[in-house]
GROMACS .gro file of C-alpha atoms in nm:
model
  300
    1UNK     CA    1  -2.340   3.277   2.404
    2UNK     CA    2  -2.103   3.553   2.290
    3UNK     CA    3  -1.782   3.458   2.111
    4UNK     CA    4  -1.474   3.425   2.328
    5UNK     CA    5  -1.153   3.554   2.173
    6UNK     CA    6  -0.894   3.448   2.430
    7UNK     CA    7  -0.594   3.665   2.497
    8UNK     CA    8  -0.249   3.512   2.514
    9UNK     CA    9  -0.292   3.277   2.814
   10UNK     CA   10  -0.441   2.965   2.650
   11UNK     CA   11  -0.206   2.982   2.351
   12UNK     CA   12   0.126   3.078   2.511
   13UNK     CA   13   0.422   2.841   2.504
   14UNK     CA   14   0.259   2.634   2.231
   15UNK     CA   15   0.472   2.576   1.919
   16UNK     CA   16   0.275   2.629   1.598
   17UNK     CA   17   0.184   2.314   1.406
   18UNK     CA   18   0.280   2.080   1.687
   19UNK     CA   19   0.009   1.822   1.761
   20UNK     CA   20  -0.115   1.894   2.112
   21UNK     CA   21  -0.360   1.609   2.129
   22UNK     CA   22  -0.446   1.289   1.941
   23UNK     CA   23  -0.613   0.961   2.026
   24UNK     CA   24  -0.923   0.746   1.984
   25UNK     CA   25  -1.234   0.734   2.197
   26UNK     CA   26  -1.549   0.522   2.158
   27UNK     CA   27  -1.892   0.662   2.241
   28UNK     CA   28  -2.178   0.417   2.194
   29UNK     CA   29  -2.156   0.296   1.832
   30UNK     CA   30  -1.904   0.560   1.716
   31UNK     CA   31  -1.524   0.551   1.721
   32UNK     CA   32  -1.392   0.908   1.712
   33UNK     CA   33  -1.028   0.950   1.616
   34UNK     CA   34  -0.881   1.287   1.709
   35UNK     CA   35  -0.605   1.317   1.447
   36UNK     CA   36  -0.461   1.637   1.585
   37UNK     CA   37  -0.533   1.959   1.769
   38UNK     CA   38  -0.278   2.224   1.686
   39UNK     CA   39  -0.205   2.595   1.685
   40UNK     CA   40  -0.186   2.753   1.340
   41UNK     CA   41   0.032   3.062   1.278
   42UNK     CA   42   0.127   3.058   0.907
   43UNK     CA   43   0.412   3.310   0.921
   44UNK     CA   44   0.584   3.346   0.585
   45UNK     CA   45   0.316   3.152   0.396
   46UNK     CA   46   0.095   3.323   0.139
   47UNK     CA   47  -0.134   3.039   0.043
   48UNK     CA   48  -0.230   2.675   0.064
   49UNK     CA   49  -0.341   2.557  -0.283
   50UNK     CA   50  -0.664   2.371  -0.351
   51UNK     CA   51  -0.676   2.027  -0.192
   52UNK     CA   52  -0.908   1.784  -0.013
   53UNK     CA   53  -0.874   1.518   0.256
   54UNK     CA   54  -1.052   1.223   0.413
   55UNK     CA   55  -1.106   1.373   0.758
   56UNK     CA   56  -1.314   1.652   0.910
   57UNK     CA   57  -1.128   1.976   0.974
   58UNK     CA   58  -1.236   2.267   1.192
   59UNK     CA   59  -1.047   2.597   1.159
   60UNK     CA   60  -1.110   2.864   1.422
   61UNK     CA   61  -0.951   3.210   1.408
   62UNK     CA   62  -0.854   3.362   1.743
   63UNK     CA   63  -0.660   3.664   1.618
   64UNK     CA   64  -0.616   3.838   1.283
   65UNK     CA   65  -0.780   3.707   0.967
   66UNK     CA   66  -0.733   3.461   0.678
   67UNK     CA   67  -0.910   3.375   0.355
   68UNK     CA   68  -1.064   3.045   0.245
   69UNK     CA   69  -1.229   2.926  -0.073
   70UNK     CA   70  -1.467   2.631  -0.113
   71UNK     CA   71  -1.435   2.615  -0.491
   72UNK     CA   72  -1.550   2.975  -0.544
   73UNK     CA   73  -1.425   3.320  -0.444
   74UNK     CA   74  -1.213   3.369  -0.133
   75UNK     CA   75  -1.405   3.438   0.190
   76UNK     CA   76  -1.266   3.642   0.481
   77UNK     CA   77  -1.251   3.473   0.821
   78UNK     CA   78  -1.191   3.707   1.118
   79UNK     CA   79  -1.131   3.658   1.489
   80UNK     CA   80  -1.422   3.476   1.654
   81UNK     CA   81  -1.526   3.302   1.331
   82UNK     CA   82  -1.476   2.947   1.205
   83UNK     CA   83  -1.532   2.714   0.912
   84UNK     CA   84  -1.572   2.339   0.886
   85UNK     CA   85  -1.444   2.122   0.601
   86UNK     CA   86  -1.611   1.779   0.564
   87UNK     CA   87  -1.423   1.489   0.403
   88UNK     CA   88  -1.390   1.520   0.027
   89UNK     CA   89  -1.464   1.894   0.005
   90UNK     CA   90  -1.207   2.082  -0.205
   91UNK     CA   91  -1.080   2.404  -0.047
   92UNK     CA   92  -0.789   2.649  -0.052
   93UNK     CA   93  -0.648   2.909   0.189
   94UNK     CA   94  -0.473   3.245   0.160
   95UNK     CA   95  -0.273   3.415   0.438
   96UNK     CA   96  -0.097   3.740   0.519
   97UNK     CA   97   0.269   3.627   0.527
   98UNK     CA   98   0.386   3.930   0.725
   99UNK     CA   99   0.087   3.948   0.957
  100UNK     CA  100  -0.030   3.588   1.005
  101UNK     CA  101  -0.347   3.502   1.189
  102UNK     CA  102  -0.352   3.291   1.504
  103UNK     CA  103  -0.595   3.002   1.487
  104UNK     CA  104  -0.671   2.647   1.587
  105UNK     CA  105  -0.698   2.349   1.358
  106UNK     CA  106  -0.883   2.038   1.476
  107UNK     CA  107  -0.892   1.726   1.258
  108UNK     CA  108  -1.089   1.410   1.326
  109UNK     CA  109  -1.247   1.100   1.172
  110UNK     CA  110  -1.559   0.908   1.271
  111UNK     CA  111  -1.606   0.534   1.213
  112UNK     CA  112  -1.880   0.297   1.315
  113UNK     CA  113  -1.771   0.085   1.612
  114UNK     CA  114  -1.843  -0.276   1.688
  115UNK     CA  115  -2.105  -0.182   1.946
  116UNK     CA  116  -2.457  -0.204   1.807
  117UNK     CA  117  -2.707   0.059   1.918
  118UNK     CA  118  -2.997  -0.082   2.113
  119UNK     CA  119  -3.329  -0.077   1.933
  120UNK     CA  120  -3.497   0.259   1.974
  121UNK     CA  121  -3.183   0.444   2.089
  122UNK     CA  122  -3.003   0.717   1.903
  123UNK     CA  123  -2.693   0.624   1.702
  124UNK     CA  124  -2.396   0.843   1.796
  125UNK     CA  125  -2.231   0.751   1.466
  126UNK     CA  126  -2.531   0.876   1.269
  127UNK     CA  127  -2.550   1.193   1.478
  128UNK     CA  128  -2.186   1.279   1.411
  129UNK     CA  129  -2.184   1.196   1.041
  130UNK     CA  130  -2.455   1.452   0.965
  131UNK     CA  131  -2.157   1.691   0.949
  132UNK     CA  132  -2.065   1.534   0.614
  133UNK     CA  133  -2.345   1.752   0.471
  134UNK     CA  134  -2.230   2.071   0.646
  135UNK     CA  135  -2.293   2.378   0.429
  136UNK     CA  136  -1.961   2.545   0.344
  137UNK     CA  137  -1.918   2.900   0.464
  138UNK     CA  138  -1.793   3.128   0.741
  139UNK     CA  139  -1.973   3.107   1.075
  140UNK     CA  140  -1.967   3.340   1.375
  141UNK     CA  141  -1.897   3.163   1.702
  142UNK     CA  142  -2.234   3.182   1.874
  143UNK     CA  143  -2.187   2.840   2.033
  144UNK     CA  144  -1.890   2.889   2.269
  145UNK     CA  145  -1.645   2.697   2.051
  146UNK     CA  146  -1.365   2.939   2.134
  147UNK     CA  147  -1.407   2.874   2.504
  148UNK     CA  148  -1.407   2.497   2.455
  149UNK     CA  149  -1.101   2.504   2.228
  150UNK     CA  150  -0.906   2.733   2.460
  151UNK     CA  151  -0.985   2.508   2.755
  152UNK     CA  152  -0.885   2.201   2.553
  153UNK     CA  153  -0.545   2.354   2.481
  154UNK     CA  154  -0.497   2.440   2.847
  155UNK     CA  155  -0.578   2.085   2.957
  156UNK     CA  156  -0.367   1.933   2.679
  157UNK     CA  157  -0.070   2.133   2.809
  158UNK     CA  158  -0.132   2.019   3.167
  159UNK     CA  159  -0.247   1.661   3.130
  160UNK     CA  160  -0.161   1.545   2.779
  161UNK     CA  161  -0.389   1.302   2.592
  162UNK     CA  162  -0.607   1.208   2.888
  163UNK     CA  163  -0.959   1.072   2.846
  164UNK     CA  164  -1.097   1.391   3.001
  165UNK     CA  165  -0.912   1.608   2.747
  166UNK     CA  166  -1.023   1.390   2.455
  167UNK     CA  167  -1.382   1.414   2.577
  168UNK     CA  168  -1.349   1.790   2.595
  169UNK     CA  169  -1.239   1.802   2.231
  170UNK     CA  170  -1.525   1.568   2.136
  171UNK     CA  171  -1.755   1.817   2.307
  172UNK     CA  172  -1.640   2.074   2.049
  173UNK     CA  173  -1.745   1.834   1.772
  174UNK     CA  174  -2.084   1.773   1.931
  175UNK     CA  175  -2.133   2.148   1.976
  176UNK     CA  176  -2.091   2.195   1.599
  177UNK     CA  177  -2.313   1.897   1.527
  178UNK     CA  178  -2.596   2.051   1.728
  179UNK     CA  179  -2.596   2.348   1.488
  180UNK     CA  180  -2.612   2.137   1.173
  181UNK     CA  181  -2.928   2.176   0.968
  182UNK     CA  182  -2.913   1.804   0.895
  183UNK     CA  183  -2.890   1.729   1.266
  184UNK     CA  184  -3.194   1.943   1.341
  185UNK     CA  185  -3.395   1.765   1.073
  186UNK     CA  186  -3.271   1.429   1.201
  187UNK     CA  187  -3.346   1.495   1.567
  188UNK     CA  188  -3.691   1.630   1.482
  189UNK     CA  189  -3.770   1.338   1.254
  190UNK     CA  190  -4.059   1.103   1.303
  191UNK     CA  191  -3.829   0.828   1.427
  192UNK     CA  192  -3.711   1.039   1.720
  193UNK     CA  193  -4.059   1.147   1.827
  194UNK     CA  194  -4.184   0.791   1.780
  195UNK     CA  195  -3.916   0.652   2.010
  196UNK     CA  196  -4.001   0.920   2.266
  197UNK     CA  197  -4.370   0.822   2.256
  198UNK     CA  198  -4.297   0.449   2.300
  199UNK     CA  199  -4.062   0.526   2.587
  200UNK     CA  200  -4.318   0.745   2.766
  201UNK     CA  201  -4.584   0.474   2.740
  202UNK     CA  202  -4.336   0.218   2.877
  203UNK     CA  203  -4.249   0.440   3.173
  204UNK     CA  204  -4.616   0.493   3.252
  205UNK     CA  205  -4.697   0.122   3.231
  206UNK     CA  206  -4.396   0.025   3.442
  207UNK     CA  207  -4.493   0.273   3.712
  208UNK     CA  208  -4.860   0.174   3.721
  209UNK     CA  209  -4.928  -0.102   3.976
  210UNK     CA  210  -5.308  -0.108   3.953
  211UNK     CA  211  -5.505  -0.400   3.810
  212UNK     CA  212  -5.651  -0.191   3.528
  213UNK     CA  213  -5.436   0.078   3.368
  214UNK     CA  214  -5.633   0.395   3.305
  215UNK     CA  215  -5.550   0.432   2.938
  216UNK     CA  216  -5.749   0.753   2.911
  217UNK     CA  217  -5.537   0.912   3.184
  218UNK     CA  218  -5.227   0.786   3.002
  219UNK     CA  219  -5.347   0.948   2.679
  220UNK     CA  220  -5.427   1.274   2.860
  221UNK     CA  221  -5.079   1.285   3.013
  222UNK     CA  222  -4.940   1.275   2.657
  223UNK     CA  223  -5.186   1.543   2.538
  224UNK     CA  224  -5.353   1.300   2.299
  225UNK     CA  225  -5.691   1.141   2.264
  226UNK     CA  226  -5.698   0.773   2.359
  227UNK     CA  227  -5.811   0.674   2.010
  228UNK     CA  228  -5.519   0.853   1.847
  229UNK     CA  229  -5.271   0.712   2.099
  230UNK     CA  230  -5.401   0.357   2.058
  231UNK     CA  231  -5.379   0.370   1.678
  232UNK     CA  232  -5.034   0.530   1.677
  233UNK     CA  233  -4.897   0.288   1.939
  234UNK     CA  234  -5.027  -0.015   1.746
  235UNK     CA  235  -4.876   0.117   1.423
  236UNK     CA  236  -4.533   0.179   1.582
  237UNK     CA  237  -4.500  -0.128   1.801
  238UNK     CA  238  -4.726  -0.384   1.637
  239UNK     CA  239  -4.899  -0.441   1.973
  240UNK     CA  240  -5.184  -0.286   2.167
  241UNK     CA  241  -5.118  -0.094   2.487
  242UNK     CA  242  -5.288  -0.376   2.678
  243UNK     CA  243  -5.053  -0.628   2.514
  244UNK     CA  244  -4.753  -0.425   2.628
  245UNK     CA  245  -4.896  -0.386   2.978
  246UNK     CA  246  -4.938  -0.764   3.006
  247UNK     CA  247  -4.588  -0.821   2.874
  248UNK     CA  248  -4.438  -0.593   3.138
  249UNK     CA  249  -4.633  -0.767   3.414
  250UNK     CA  250  -4.540  -1.114   3.293
  251UNK     CA  251  -4.174  -1.012   3.287
  252UNK     CA  252  -4.206  -0.894   3.647
  253UNK     CA  253  -4.359  -1.226   3.741
  254UNK     CA  254  -4.067  -1.421   3.589
  255UNK     CA  255  -3.830  -1.253   3.830
  256UNK     CA  256  -4.057  -1.326   4.128
  257UNK     CA  257  -4.097  -1.691   4.024
  258UNK     CA  258  -3.721  -1.738   4.000
  259UNK     CA  259  -3.601  -1.535   4.297
  260UNK     CA  260  -3.872  -1.560   4.564
  261UNK     CA  261  -4.087  -1.820   4.736
  262UNK     CA  262  -4.405  -1.616   4.697
  263UNK     CA  263  -4.712  -1.829   4.621
  264UNK     CA  264  -4.809  -1.808   4.255
  265UNK     CA  265  -5.149  -1.660   4.340
  266UNK     CA  266  -4.977  -1.384   4.534
  267UNK     CA  267  -4.744  -1.317   4.242
  268UNK     CA  268  -5.043  -1.277   4.013
  269UNK     CA  269  -5.184  -1.004   4.236
  270UNK     CA  270  -4.846  -0.844   4.307
  271UNK     CA  271  -4.778  -0.794   3.938
  272UNK     CA  272  -5.119  -0.643   3.878
  273UNK     CA  273  -5.287  -0.933   3.698
  274UNK     CA  274  -5.647  -0.970   3.806
  275UNK     CA  275  -5.669  -1.339   3.900
  276UNK     CA  276  -5.467  -1.658   3.921
  277UNK     CA  277  -5.662  -1.821   3.638
  278UNK     CA  278  -5.613  -1.523   3.406
  279UNK     CA  279  -5.244  -1.505   3.496
  280UNK     CA  280  -5.193  -1.878   3.432
  281UNK     CA  281  -5.370  -1.866   3.094
  282UNK     CA  282  -5.174  -1.560   2.984
  283UNK     CA  283  -4.844  -1.705   3.108
  284UNK     CA  284  -4.891  -2.036   2.925
  285UNK     CA  285  -5.004  -1.862   2.607
  286UNK     CA  286  -4.692  -1.644   2.613
  287UNK     CA  287  -4.425  -1.888   2.729
  288UNK     CA  288  -4.580  -2.225   2.645
  289UNK     CA  289  -4.553  -2.347   3.004
  290UNK     CA  290  -4.740  -2.291   3.331
  291UNK     CA  291  -4.601  -2.060   3.603
  292UNK     CA  292  -4.553  -2.360   3.833
  293UNK     CA  293  -4.362  -2.560   3.572
  294UNK     CA  294  -4.148  -2.254   3.496
  295UNK     CA  295  -4.060  -2.214   3.864
  296UNK     CA  296  -3.973  -2.584   3.896
  297UNK     CA  297  -3.756  -2.568   3.585
  298UNK     CA  298  -3.571  -2.258   3.704
  299UNK     CA  299  -3.508  -2.420   4.044
  300UNK     CA  300  -3.362  -2.722   3.872
   0.00000   0.00000   0.00000
């Protein structure tokens, strides 16, 4: 995506350094606090001395240029380029007092919320905090950040701090996160691919209604040999594929026992278990009670 350097329309009638948007929004296990979104036009200012802060800060240049240092020599930032400052990173800026740049400054914090991620799901908090290891430097906007920021300003002018506008600003943050080297390593990690494998097996087993699951066809659909799949699945889950298949079918039968009047023998066949005797033995071994006793107890 080519960089967008908006003309005057998205940034007209906006006073410099006035917070256009702030607010909190929770996404899964992450609480994202947008501290401010503001227009930066440092007329009359020559520099901002070295400092650090406890929030993330994105600076995007729409027009002109500025200089920034991350503890070393000053780097030039031109229109269509940006830099990100993670919490605790010392930095300094230099400006052209008589010909100031026009840019956007977005500040935010990320905290872990009270919601706990379900087992096997991605943590939004962990995804967003990979930016704490962002490599300092000047980056060309190849990700459409300028378009997202310009649109965020436009909506902030029209609608104020609405949920939709906050989400649009959060989209900017996620767009940066997707480019993080740490994020790419994280998303390609073994844990991610392992979760994907377990989920695919679950989908296959849930969709299969036959008495005997064709595990070789399952392995082929995942482009693996059955032996490799069986060993990997056992290592990741602690169970065999057959164990998981039986668990899924027993869970289906619980719902039928509680919510229907189907005969127990019919339930055994409906859920894909081969016989009433096998179903009863498996049910009692798993739940410590017979299917009939379970149904009676649930009715009571």
